[in-house]
Amino acid sequence: MVIDLPSTDSDSDYYRCWIEWFINLEGKEYFCDVDEEYILDRFNLTNLPLEVPHYHKALDLITDRLPNTPMSDELRGQIEQSAIHLYGLIHARYIITARGLVKMLEKYKRGDFGVCPRVYCSQHSLLPVGITDQPNVKGVKLYCSRCEDVYNPKSRKHALVDGAYFGSSFPHMLFQMYPTLKPAPSEQRYVPRIFGFKIHAIAELHRWQADQREEQKKRLGIASDS
């Protein structure tokens, strides 16, 4: 099967299969290609027929088995949306398998997910993560293993991707599998200062000065300002 995207004349717009087409769409760069053998194993798809409308047709589209029979544009659009949703849910399961972790590790090492915006993380590579495993709740976030915090993607197209398509466990499973890749936590913290003095130290100085003034007023028999 060849999928033709007519938006440009580039050779890159011609793909041999649906999955190749999908992961090359703009905004879908975080996804890896799920092995067809994994998709065709029904055990890996447990409960998904209950979550995805037009499940069987969507699965046929993903695996390039959808018959080229006439159908309304509305139905075709619904099947295409279901196929994207189904692939995302399968993807979340696949990337915590040994094979899936290897593929995502390659993307991590290439810096495909971007780098941490925090200055003291020194452009450490990020990993996609879901805040929840429930679909249609939160968009994908990016996890930094150095500061152990999450950030919004810079691109709006990435931010619109469902976080459930990556799951809440993926980054932590990756570092469980490859513990040597997990960096030591960043100990550097930004300390607010005014003229070189830490802000909390200045506040303590002001409180001490105020207390001293009050003590002096009491000794001199002067009424307090309060």
XYZ file of N, CA, C and O in Angstrom, residues 11-92:
328
model
N 9.424 13.793 -2.524
C 9.374 12.335 -2.491
C 9.028 11.822 -1.105
O 8.541 10.707 -0.939
N 9.272 12.638 -0.059
C 9.004 12.210 1.304
C 7.508 12.117 1.588
O 7.100 11.663 2.636
N 6.683 12.578 0.645
C 5.244 12.522 0.836
C 4.645 11.169 0.424
O 3.437 10.989 0.469
N 5.474 10.219 0.010
C 4.994 8.914 -0.401
C 5.489 7.870 0.592
O 6.689 7.734 0.817
N 4.560 7.150 1.195
C 4.924 6.195 2.237
C 4.371 4.816 1.905
O 3.316 4.673 1.289
N 5.098 3.808 2.349
C 4.742 2.433 2.039
C 3.612 1.905 2.917
O 2.948 0.943 2.555
N 3.414 2.497 4.062
C 2.396 1.982 4.970
C 1.838 3.118 5.823
O 2.416 4.207 5.912
N 0.703 2.853 6.469
C 0.012 3.860 7.264
C 0.865 4.338 8.430
O 0.936 5.543 8.710
N 1.527 3.420 9.114
C 2.329 3.792 10.286
C 3.459 4.728 9.885
O 3.716 5.733 10.557
N 4.125 4.424 8.791
C 5.210 5.286 8.312
C 4.676 6.678 7.999
O 5.318 7.688 8.312
N 3.501 6.722 7.384
C 2.871 8.012 7.075
C 2.566 8.775 8.366
O 2.890 9.960 8.491
N 1.987 8.089 9.342
C 1.544 8.750 10.565
C 2.704 9.346 11.356
O 2.659 10.511 11.776
N 3.761 8.581 11.580
C 4.853 9.068 12.429
C 5.677 10.151 11.730
O 6.517 10.790 12.379
N 5.446 10.339 10.424
C 6.131 11.414 9.711
C 5.293 12.680 9.581
O 5.739 13.663 9.000
N 4.078 12.661 10.137
C 3.262 13.862 10.141
C 3.874 14.909 11.060
O 4.488 14.579 12.084
N 3.695 16.174 10.733
C 4.169 17.246 11.593
C 3.419 17.192 12.922
O 2.196 17.107 12.960
N 4.163 17.220 14.025
C 3.561 17.144 15.347
C 3.526 15.746 15.921
O 3.186 15.557 17.091
N 3.889 14.744 15.098
C 3.864 13.351 15.566
C 5.276 12.798 15.744
O 5.483 11.591 15.810
N 6.242 13.681 15.859
C 7.646 13.255 15.926
C 7.991 12.491 17.204
O 9.020 11.814 17.260
N 7.169 12.608 18.233
C 7.459 11.902 19.480
C 7.186 10.402 19.368
O 7.700 9.611 20.161
N 6.360 10.001 18.402
C 5.977 8.594 18.267
C 7.083 7.779 17.603
O 7.808 8.276 16.747
N 7.171 6.512 17.988
C 8.023 5.568 17.270
C 7.123 4.642 16.460
O 5.897 4.649 16.625
N 7.722 3.864 15.577
C 6.930 2.914 14.788
C 6.741 1.624 15.589
O 7.699 1.015 16.043
N 5.490 1.254 15.774
C 5.163 0.032 16.503
C 5.254 -1.143 15.540
O 4.707 -1.098 14.435
N 5.949 -2.191 15.949
C 6.093 -3.374 15.102
C 4.725 -3.963 14.769
O 3.862 -4.099 15.646
N 4.528 -4.333 13.512
C 3.246 -4.891 13.086
C 2.934 -6.193 13.823
O 1.775 -6.485 14.133
N 3.971 -6.984 14.127
C 3.746 -8.235 14.856
C 3.108 -7.966 16.210
O 2.252 -8.734 16.680
N 3.523 -6.871 16.834
C 2.945 -6.509 18.134
C 1.478 -6.131 17.970
O 0.626 -6.533 18.770
N 1.179 -5.366 16.935
C -0.195 -4.913 16.702
C -1.117 -6.082 16.386
O -2.283 -6.103 16.798
N -0.614 -7.071 15.679
C -1.449 -8.188 15.255
C -1.648 -9.239 16.347
O -2.455 -10.155 16.185
N -0.935 -9.106 17.445
C -1.113 -10.026 18.581
C -2.291 -9.528 19.418
O -2.208 -8.493 20.072
N -3.389 -10.238 19.385
C -4.605 -9.787 20.060
C -4.414 -9.582 21.561
O -5.101 -8.773 22.177
N -3.491 -10.338 22.158
C -3.240 -10.190 23.593
C -2.809 -8.762 23.918
O -3.168 -8.220 24.968
N -2.067 -8.137 23.012
C -1.578 -6.773 23.246
C -2.673 -5.722 23.108
O -2.468 -4.566 23.483
N -3.806 -6.118 22.550
C -4.899 -5.175 22.290
C -6.080 -5.380 23.238
O -7.175 -4.866 22.978
N -5.855 -6.079 24.326
C -6.927 -6.376 25.278
C -7.649 -5.104 25.715
O -7.017 -4.107 26.074
N -8.975 -5.145 25.663
C -9.877 -4.057 26.074
C -9.933 -2.873 25.110
O -10.800 -2.004 25.260
N -9.042 -2.810 24.143
C -9.065 -1.667 23.227
C -10.314 -1.625 22.339
O -10.769 -0.525 21.996
N -10.894 -2.779 21.947
C -12.132 -2.696 21.152
C -13.249 -1.934 21.862
O -14.127 -1.365 21.196
N -13.218 -1.895 23.192
C -14.252 -1.195 23.950
C -14.010 0.313 23.990
O -14.918 1.074 24.312
N -12.792 0.744 23.669
C -12.425 2.153 23.806
C -12.403 2.915 22.486
O -12.383 4.150 22.495
N -12.408 2.189 21.384
C -12.200 2.837 20.083
C -13.389 2.572 19.160
O -13.685 1.415 18.838
N -14.081 3.614 18.708
C -15.152 3.435 17.718
C -14.587 2.889 16.404
O -13.434 3.166 16.053
N -15.369 2.111 15.694
C -14.938 1.519 14.407
C -13.615 0.764 14.586
O -12.713 0.846 13.741
N -13.512 0.061 15.710
C -12.243 -0.573 16.078
C -11.655 -1.434 14.960
O -10.478 -1.296 14.607
N -12.439 -2.346 14.415
C -11.911 -3.298 13.437
C -11.458 -2.608 12.152
O -10.396 -2.942 11.597
N -12.238 -1.638 11.695
C -11.829 -0.899 10.499
C -10.588 -0.050 10.779
O -9.702 0.091 9.922
N -10.520 0.526 11.980
C -9.342 1.318 12.358
C -8.102 0.436 12.399
O -7.021 0.826 11.924
N -8.245 -0.760 12.945
C -7.117 -1.693 13.001
C -6.690 -2.115 11.594
O -5.491 -2.197 11.301
N -7.668 -2.350 10.738
C -7.351 -2.700 9.347
C -6.618 -1.561 8.645
O -5.703 -1.798 7.842
N -6.997 -0.319 8.952
C -6.323 0.831 8.332
C -4.876 0.921 8.807
O -3.958 1.119 8.000
N -4.660 0.743 10.099
C -3.307 0.809 10.660
C -2.401 -0.255 10.050
O -1.228 -0.005 9.755
N -2.959 -1.440 9.840
C -2.158 -2.561 9.331
C -2.270 -2.710 7.813
O -1.871 -3.736 7.255
N -2.825 -1.689 7.161
C -2.914 -1.652 5.696
C -3.737 -2.812 5.126
O -3.419 -3.362 4.070
N -4.782 -3.159 5.846
C -5.662 -4.236 5.407
C -7.095 -3.753 5.145
O -7.977 -4.561 4.921
N -7.316 -2.465 5.181
C -8.660 -1.940 4.963
C -9.017 -2.050 3.481
O -8.318 -1.501 2.634
N -10.098 -2.763 3.159
C -10.480 -2.907 1.743
C -10.777 -1.547 1.110
O -11.298 -0.642 1.765
N -10.428 -1.410 -0.122
C -10.649 -0.158 -0.848
C -12.077 -0.137 -1.401
O -12.307 -0.103 -2.610
N -13.041 -0.145 -0.471
C -14.455 -0.146 -0.849
C -15.029 1.252 -0.683
O -14.572 2.016 0.172
N -16.026 1.607 -1.483
C -16.616 2.945 -1.361
C -17.231 3.177 0.023
O -17.858 2.284 0.594
N -17.013 4.364 0.560
C -17.638 4.763 1.823
C -17.747 6.278 1.841
O -17.039 6.966 1.096
N -18.632 6.777 2.663
C -18.846 8.218 2.725
C -17.615 8.909 3.307
O -16.839 8.306 4.058
N -17.442 10.172 2.953
C -16.325 10.949 3.504
C -16.432 11.031 5.026
O -15.417 11.028 5.722
N -17.665 11.125 5.520
C -17.864 11.216 6.973
C -17.383 9.951 7.667
O -16.654 10.020 8.667
N -17.758 8.793 7.130
C -17.329 7.527 7.733
C -15.822 7.358 7.628
O -15.158 6.945 8.590
N -15.258 7.707 6.467
C -13.810 7.591 6.304
C -13.073 8.480 7.310
O -12.076 8.065 7.903
N -13.598 9.687 7.523
C -12.989 10.578 8.500
C -13.055 10.009 9.910
O -12.093 10.112 10.686
N -14.175 9.383 10.243
C -14.323 8.774 11.563
C -13.349 7.610 11.746
O -12.741 7.460 12.819
N -13.186 6.814 10.710
C -12.261 5.678 10.784
C -10.822 6.164 10.924
O -10.031 5.604 11.699
N -10.476 7.214 10.197
C -9.121 7.754 10.287
C -8.827 8.281 11.690
O -7.736 8.061 12.236
N -9.792 8.975 12.291
C -9.604 9.477 13.662
C -9.496 8.322 14.644
O -8.695 8.352 15.589
N -10.301 7.292 14.442
C -10.237 6.116 15.307
C -8.894 5.412 15.167
O -8.340 4.906 16.146
N -8.362 5.382 13.934
C -7.070 4.739 13.709
C -5.963 5.476 14.460
O -5.089 4.851 15.074
N -6.005 6.796 14.445
C -5.000 7.587 15.177
C -5.111 7.328 16.669
O -4.104 7.134 17.367
N -6.341 7.307 17.179
C -6.554 7.057 18.608
C -6.099 5.646 18.982
O -5.418 5.449 20.004
N -6.451 4.680 18.159
C -6.059 3.294 18.426
C -4.546 3.143 18.405
O -3.960 2.498 19.288
N -3.916 3.752 17.418
C -2.454 3.655 17.343
C -1.814 4.280 18.580
O -0.847 3.747 19.134
N -2.362 5.405 19.038
C -1.821 6.049 20.235
C -1.916 5.161 21.462
O -0.971 5.063 22.256
N -3.053 4.488 21.636
C -3.241 3.610 22.787
C -2.327 2.386 22.700
O -1.763 1.941 23.720
N -2.163 1.850 21.490
C -1.237 0.734 21.306
C 0.194 1.194 21.578
O 0.992 0.491 22.223
N 0.517 2.387 21.110
C 1.856 2.961 21.289
C 2.229 3.051 22.758
O 3.361 2.730 23.151
N 1.285 3.472 23.594
C 1.554 3.607 25.034
C 1.932 2.258 25.641
O 2.771 2.192 26.559
